[in-house]
């Protein structure tokens, strides 16, 4: 009997533990409709489903159910890297086959209900219509309450925003104020939000709306009907003005609502990965967690340049760099790269990212040019063979950098050659990027064509045993389960924004990280940026202990130590944690958290018996009584505690930290204080 749908013949599917219940029925007029109840509380009110096609065919009504089937699954899989060494995939499912006799179209909806969330997708089986051109998706998420939301605005080209906390009903009021000043924004109109969207109900339950397995389809934003408290899927338009062209048979990405009694349940759920396909690669032995430094922060802060000269507006094809005057700020040069290699190799890094190694950076930005880079020709002061040989002789690798400057066609043109060059010189990881407007004009970063491009780049890289970390690409939706060489993405405001709010890092694990790891670039040790780049007046709003805590709270198999060797050399005792922290875990336990306030997590190293813990904090200084009951009982551990100093404060005293040592057991509690913008990191070495 339907619980939240007031209908006679509905279908119901419950989570394995019975606490999450999803009802489906056709409403009057044959409208596919679902609703959901969690722990006895309605969380999603009756919500409509379907599509509108370009020829005006309405696939959101006039359906008849032709069959229903049920299933369940309970298995455990082993990720190549991750927060846990095994993941349980446990759900009940319902598939409703439907037909729309008038247009001869068949469309099925599959639901999967887990203990920690539910999902649905549309399946177009083999049918007479071979192509469907979609103009709108009409999946609603009608919230039962005016929940608190942590959101960033719906934008077809970037997620690089700070989060806003407001009630759902308040979101539309931001439309004419907040974001208009950003001239390059391609915002949903009227203002909507992006996923993953973090929500909290008035009764204290946590929800999160996202999508999983985004393949061959545009990314989904959510439009907001404030008074009705209803979100509706809003797809990213393609250059032809349509949202998507699909060939039947076709399965859409999953639309997912995560559920939790506690905030930490949302951090812990693996539902997004579970909704993706198992690993598609036969051999994954070449994929490995990677800790790296970079020829990078100097450019981001403004001390150095990607470009070799200060010349502009020349023809790249005929320009003779060997005769050009160097600008003296080009950091990707033989001498500095060697110096960085030495430091990285001596300090346990696996790789050194080098940006600005290839010609074209003089005019890379904002020119709307298709051909900017060939990803193969080094600047005259970067000896690609000698530097790779030198790095290898020291036991590390260089990391490749491909900035596409928003020109996917140009990247596709050179991609195989560029990957071959990597194979030739011994690179096995590439950081790619998509800065600028996507060409041709009118395309968007999150449209169907670009979603195909990003995955194609990952698959072609896998063929050549190359790991990918793509910046400015579409936010991840769990595809790293299937293609674990996708070891990172940016797809959010990262530390390259040198001054973010203190809340930001306490929200990202609830939102951006649900789809996959982020190349956030933690580990800034000199918060007074003027010291790194004279004239840079921004100060980072974080303490040193906060920067260490990020290695624990922002899970990624790819972690940067983003600051410069000079800045680390001043604080080698704190840098020790960055050297020691593992990037791959057998167990992760989220201990306590609240979005926008703080996160505390403990994790067990996959390759040893050691545990690690860490926390990050936003603006309210906070005491943490860390009960060590996650440790193995009866065993002694040597704890090395990296904490905020007594006077630490992200704004007034960011460099105050204290390192202490203690012998502890599972019965102990460590008392910590996280400063404003602070944090902590602890290593527990089994004795
Ligand atoms: C933006 C990326 O996020 C940043 O890390 C990179 O250095 C620049 N693009 C240049 O590619
Ligand atoms: Ca970026």
XYZ file of C-alpha atoms in Angstrom, residues 223-527:
305
model
C 15.733 24.781 -11.175
C 14.008 26.003 -8.039
C 10.362 26.739 -7.419
C 10.726 28.537 -4.100
C 7.104 28.673 -2.941
C 6.508 25.020 -3.896
C 9.869 23.912 -2.400
C 10.393 21.949 -5.597
C 13.542 21.291 -7.592
C 13.257 20.220 -11.233
C 16.117 18.829 -13.294
C 17.550 21.409 -15.671
C 19.909 19.970 -18.274
C 22.816 21.831 -19.835
C 21.935 22.914 -23.386
C 24.082 21.895 -26.335
C 25.277 24.199 -29.104
C 22.217 23.246 -31.192
C 19.922 24.560 -28.474
C 18.664 21.082 -27.593
C 19.619 19.367 -24.367
C 20.529 15.927 -25.643
C 20.256 13.632 -28.612
C 20.126 10.014 -27.583
C 20.122 6.826 -29.598
C 17.849 4.068 -28.335
C 18.397 1.830 -26.446
C 19.626 4.300 -23.827
C 19.891 4.618 -20.064
C 20.047 8.072 -18.506
C 22.320 8.880 -15.576
C 20.889 8.149 -12.126
C 19.061 10.850 -10.199
C 20.027 10.299 -6.581
C 18.746 11.399 -3.178
C 21.127 10.466 -0.347
C 19.626 10.206 3.141
C 21.123 10.267 6.621
C 20.172 10.543 10.268
C 23.489 12.272 10.887
C 25.629 14.551 8.744
C 28.379 11.926 8.827
C 26.051 9.446 7.066
C 26.199 11.642 3.965
C 30.009 11.731 4.172
C 30.155 7.949 4.503
C 27.676 6.820 1.855
C 29.064 5.091 -1.256
C 25.792 5.179 -3.169
C 27.228 7.241 -6.039
C 30.015 4.722 -6.713
C 27.587 1.844 -6.209
C 25.371 3.192 -8.995
C 28.286 3.134 -11.419
C 29.501 0.101 -13.333
C 32.343 -2.091 -12.056
C 35.877 -1.427 -13.214
C 36.138 -1.621 -17.008
C 39.926 -2.013 -17.075
C 41.459 -5.509 -17.065
C 44.792 -4.367 -15.711
C 44.874 -1.656 -13.042
C 48.336 -2.447 -11.672
C 49.693 0.773 -13.200
C 47.228 2.983 -11.287
C 48.661 4.237 -8.014
C 48.025 6.899 -5.385
C 50.257 9.880 -6.112
C 51.633 12.599 -3.855
C 53.104 15.496 -5.776
C 54.578 18.952 -5.626
C 54.363 21.427 -8.453
C 55.930 24.136 -10.466
C 52.649 25.860 -9.799
C 52.000 27.947 -6.656
C 54.498 30.548 -7.879
C 52.330 31.061 -10.965
C 49.057 31.047 -9.060
C 50.287 33.647 -6.579
C 51.823 35.753 -9.336
C 55.536 35.400 -8.493
C 56.238 33.441 -11.664
C 54.761 32.971 -15.097
C 53.668 30.077 -17.260
C 54.905 32.017 -20.294
C 58.553 32.147 -21.363
C 58.425 35.646 -22.858
C 56.356 38.778 -22.439
C 55.701 38.976 -26.177
C 52.073 38.864 -27.297
C 49.874 38.441 -30.323
C 52.425 36.594 -32.414
C 51.867 33.690 -34.764
C 52.771 30.572 -32.814
C 53.505 28.602 -35.982
C 56.282 30.935 -37.110
C 57.471 32.478 -33.818
C 61.124 31.707 -33.025
C 61.319 31.216 -29.282
C 65.045 30.662 -29.421
C 65.454 34.284 -30.458
C 62.835 35.647 -28.063
C 63.730 37.527 -24.895
C 62.953 35.436 -21.800
C 60.855 37.272 -19.223
C 62.923 35.995 -16.287
C 59.849 34.725 -14.438
C 59.389 31.431 -16.261
C 59.594 28.778 -13.526
C 59.468 25.679 -15.754
C 63.155 26.071 -16.558
C 65.913 23.453 -16.326
C 67.481 24.883 -13.218
C 64.348 25.456 -11.125
C 62.757 22.191 -12.206
C 65.916 20.360 -11.043
C 65.761 22.201 -7.736
C 62.107 21.204 -7.268
C 62.906 17.610 -8.295
C 65.614 17.473 -5.623
C 63.276 18.706 -2.903
C 60.352 16.526 -3.998
C 62.526 13.414 -4.243
C 64.204 14.019 -0.883
C 60.822 14.456 0.770
C 58.906 11.409 -0.287
C 56.913 12.849 -3.178
C 56.026 10.573 -6.088
C 55.823 13.221 -8.759
C 56.476 16.831 -9.672
C 53.871 18.628 -11.775
C 55.394 21.073 -14.222
C 53.080 23.702 -15.693
C 54.254 26.119 -18.339
C 56.640 23.617 -19.969
C 55.102 23.860 -23.433
C 54.931 26.712 -25.929
C 51.854 28.889 -26.283
C 51.261 30.371 -22.826
C 51.868 33.934 -23.949
C 48.385 34.129 -25.483
C 46.574 31.185 -23.980
C 43.792 32.957 -22.196
C 40.564 34.507 -23.351
C 41.530 34.931 -26.990
C 38.929 32.488 -28.263
C 41.552 30.835 -30.465
C 41.142 27.225 -31.435
C 44.826 26.407 -31.853
C 46.822 27.481 -28.806
C 48.787 24.452 -27.663
C 50.132 21.326 -29.342
C 50.961 19.688 -25.965
C 54.259 18.497 -27.411
C 56.697 21.335 -28.006
C 58.685 22.377 -24.933
C 59.926 25.888 -24.304
C 63.641 26.308 -25.105
C 64.595 26.320 -21.418
C 62.785 23.033 -20.649
C 64.827 19.995 -21.706
C 62.094 17.397 -21.594
C 64.374 14.364 -21.944
C 67.072 15.484 -19.538
C 64.586 16.562 -16.867
C 62.577 13.350 -17.022
C 65.808 11.346 -16.874
C 66.932 13.407 -13.903
C 63.611 12.919 -12.087
C 63.703 9.171 -12.747
C 67.274 8.958 -11.505
C 66.027 10.447 -8.238
C 63.136 7.988 -8.025
C 60.285 10.310 -8.942
C 58.338 11.139 -12.099
C 57.329 14.402 -13.682
C 53.584 15.012 -14.033
C 52.351 16.206 -17.403
C 50.181 19.295 -17.852
C 47.717 19.812 -20.702
C 45.872 23.101 -20.583
C 43.368 22.915 -23.440
C 42.241 26.535 -23.032
C 38.673 25.459 -23.665
C 39.356 23.996 -27.066
C 38.306 20.352 -27.020
C 38.624 19.962 -30.799
C 42.264 21.025 -30.630
C 42.932 18.644 -27.747
C 41.266 15.778 -29.601
C 43.416 16.596 -32.631
C 46.641 16.180 -30.658
C 45.586 13.846 -27.845
C 47.064 10.573 -29.080
C 50.374 12.200 -29.980
C 50.447 14.014 -26.659
C 49.803 10.795 -24.730
C 52.442 9.003 -26.838
C 54.935 11.696 -25.920
C 54.141 11.016 -22.264
C 54.761 7.303 -22.773
C 58.021 8.073 -24.536
C 59.451 10.175 -21.706
C 57.989 8.189 -18.808
C 55.103 10.333 -17.581
C 52.125 8.366 -16.225
C 49.802 11.152 -15.039
C 48.381 14.242 -16.667
C 46.699 17.247 -15.155
C 44.435 18.616 -17.859
C 42.384 21.791 -17.851
C 39.563 23.540 -19.665
C 39.942 27.213 -18.778
C 37.931 29.700 -20.822
C 34.846 29.539 -22.964
C 34.433 26.228 -24.713
C 34.832 26.440 -28.474
C 32.999 26.689 -30.746
C 31.221 29.614 -29.128
C 27.886 28.620 -27.681
C 29.170 25.313 -26.266
C 29.229 24.746 -22.529
C 31.567 22.898 -20.168
C 28.721 20.637 -19.023
C 26.897 19.949 -22.280
C 26.516 16.514 -23.819
C 29.392 16.994 -26.257
C 31.802 17.944 -23.460
C 30.617 15.179 -21.138
C 31.550 12.780 -23.958
C 34.900 14.496 -24.437
C 35.985 14.226 -20.784
C 35.233 10.511 -20.605
C 36.804 9.881 -23.996
C 39.998 11.569 -22.761
C 39.994 9.287 -19.695
C 39.412 6.131 -21.773
C 42.091 6.991 -24.310
C 44.450 7.710 -21.417
C 43.636 4.312 -19.885
C 44.639 2.637 -23.156
C 48.085 4.217 -22.700
C 48.278 3.627 -18.923
C 47.907 7.288 -18.052
C 46.136 8.662 -14.969
C 44.000 11.795 -15.429
C 43.288 14.773 -13.197
C 40.981 17.078 -15.173
C 40.350 20.652 -14.037
C 37.267 22.650 -15.070
C 35.687 19.432 -16.356
C 32.155 18.444 -15.370
C 31.821 17.535 -11.678
C 32.377 13.829 -11.136
C 29.523 11.361 -10.723
C 31.342 8.222 -9.577
C 32.835 7.233 -12.944
C 36.175 6.597 -11.227
C 34.767 3.243 -10.118
C 34.611 2.188 -13.772
C 37.717 4.087 -14.900
C 39.963 4.294 -11.829
C 42.635 6.105 -13.829
C 40.404 9.150 -13.323
C 42.267 9.924 -10.106
C 41.134 13.512 -9.672
C 39.109 16.456 -10.834
C 38.912 20.021 -9.708
C 35.313 21.033 -10.465
C 34.908 23.298 -7.461
C 36.591 26.290 -5.933
C 39.970 24.966 -4.835
C 42.972 26.456 -3.128
C 44.019 28.273 -6.306
C 41.510 30.815 -4.992
C 44.028 31.971 -2.501
C 41.467 33.359 -0.083
C 38.389 31.198 0.372
C 35.911 31.333 3.191
C 36.688 29.165 6.183
C 33.404 27.267 5.690
C 34.300 26.118 2.195
C 36.463 23.132 3.173
C 33.838 21.935 5.626
C 31.200 21.806 2.850
C 33.115 20.284 -0.091
C 33.247 16.748 1.385
C 29.422 16.849 1.587
C 28.991 18.056 -1.981
C 31.742 18.043 -4.553
C 33.520 15.004 -3.107
C 30.435 12.795 -3.290
C 31.133 12.265 -6.988
C 34.845 11.593 -6.688
C 38.133 12.966 -5.429
C 39.153 16.585 -5.805
C 42.551 18.020 -6.647
C 42.039 20.716 -4.023
C 45.786 21.372 -3.627
C 46.116 21.555 0.168
C 49.253 22.220 2.159
C 49.825 25.967 2.008
C 52.288 26.851 4.804
C 52.911 30.554 4.121
C 49.572 32.282 4.621
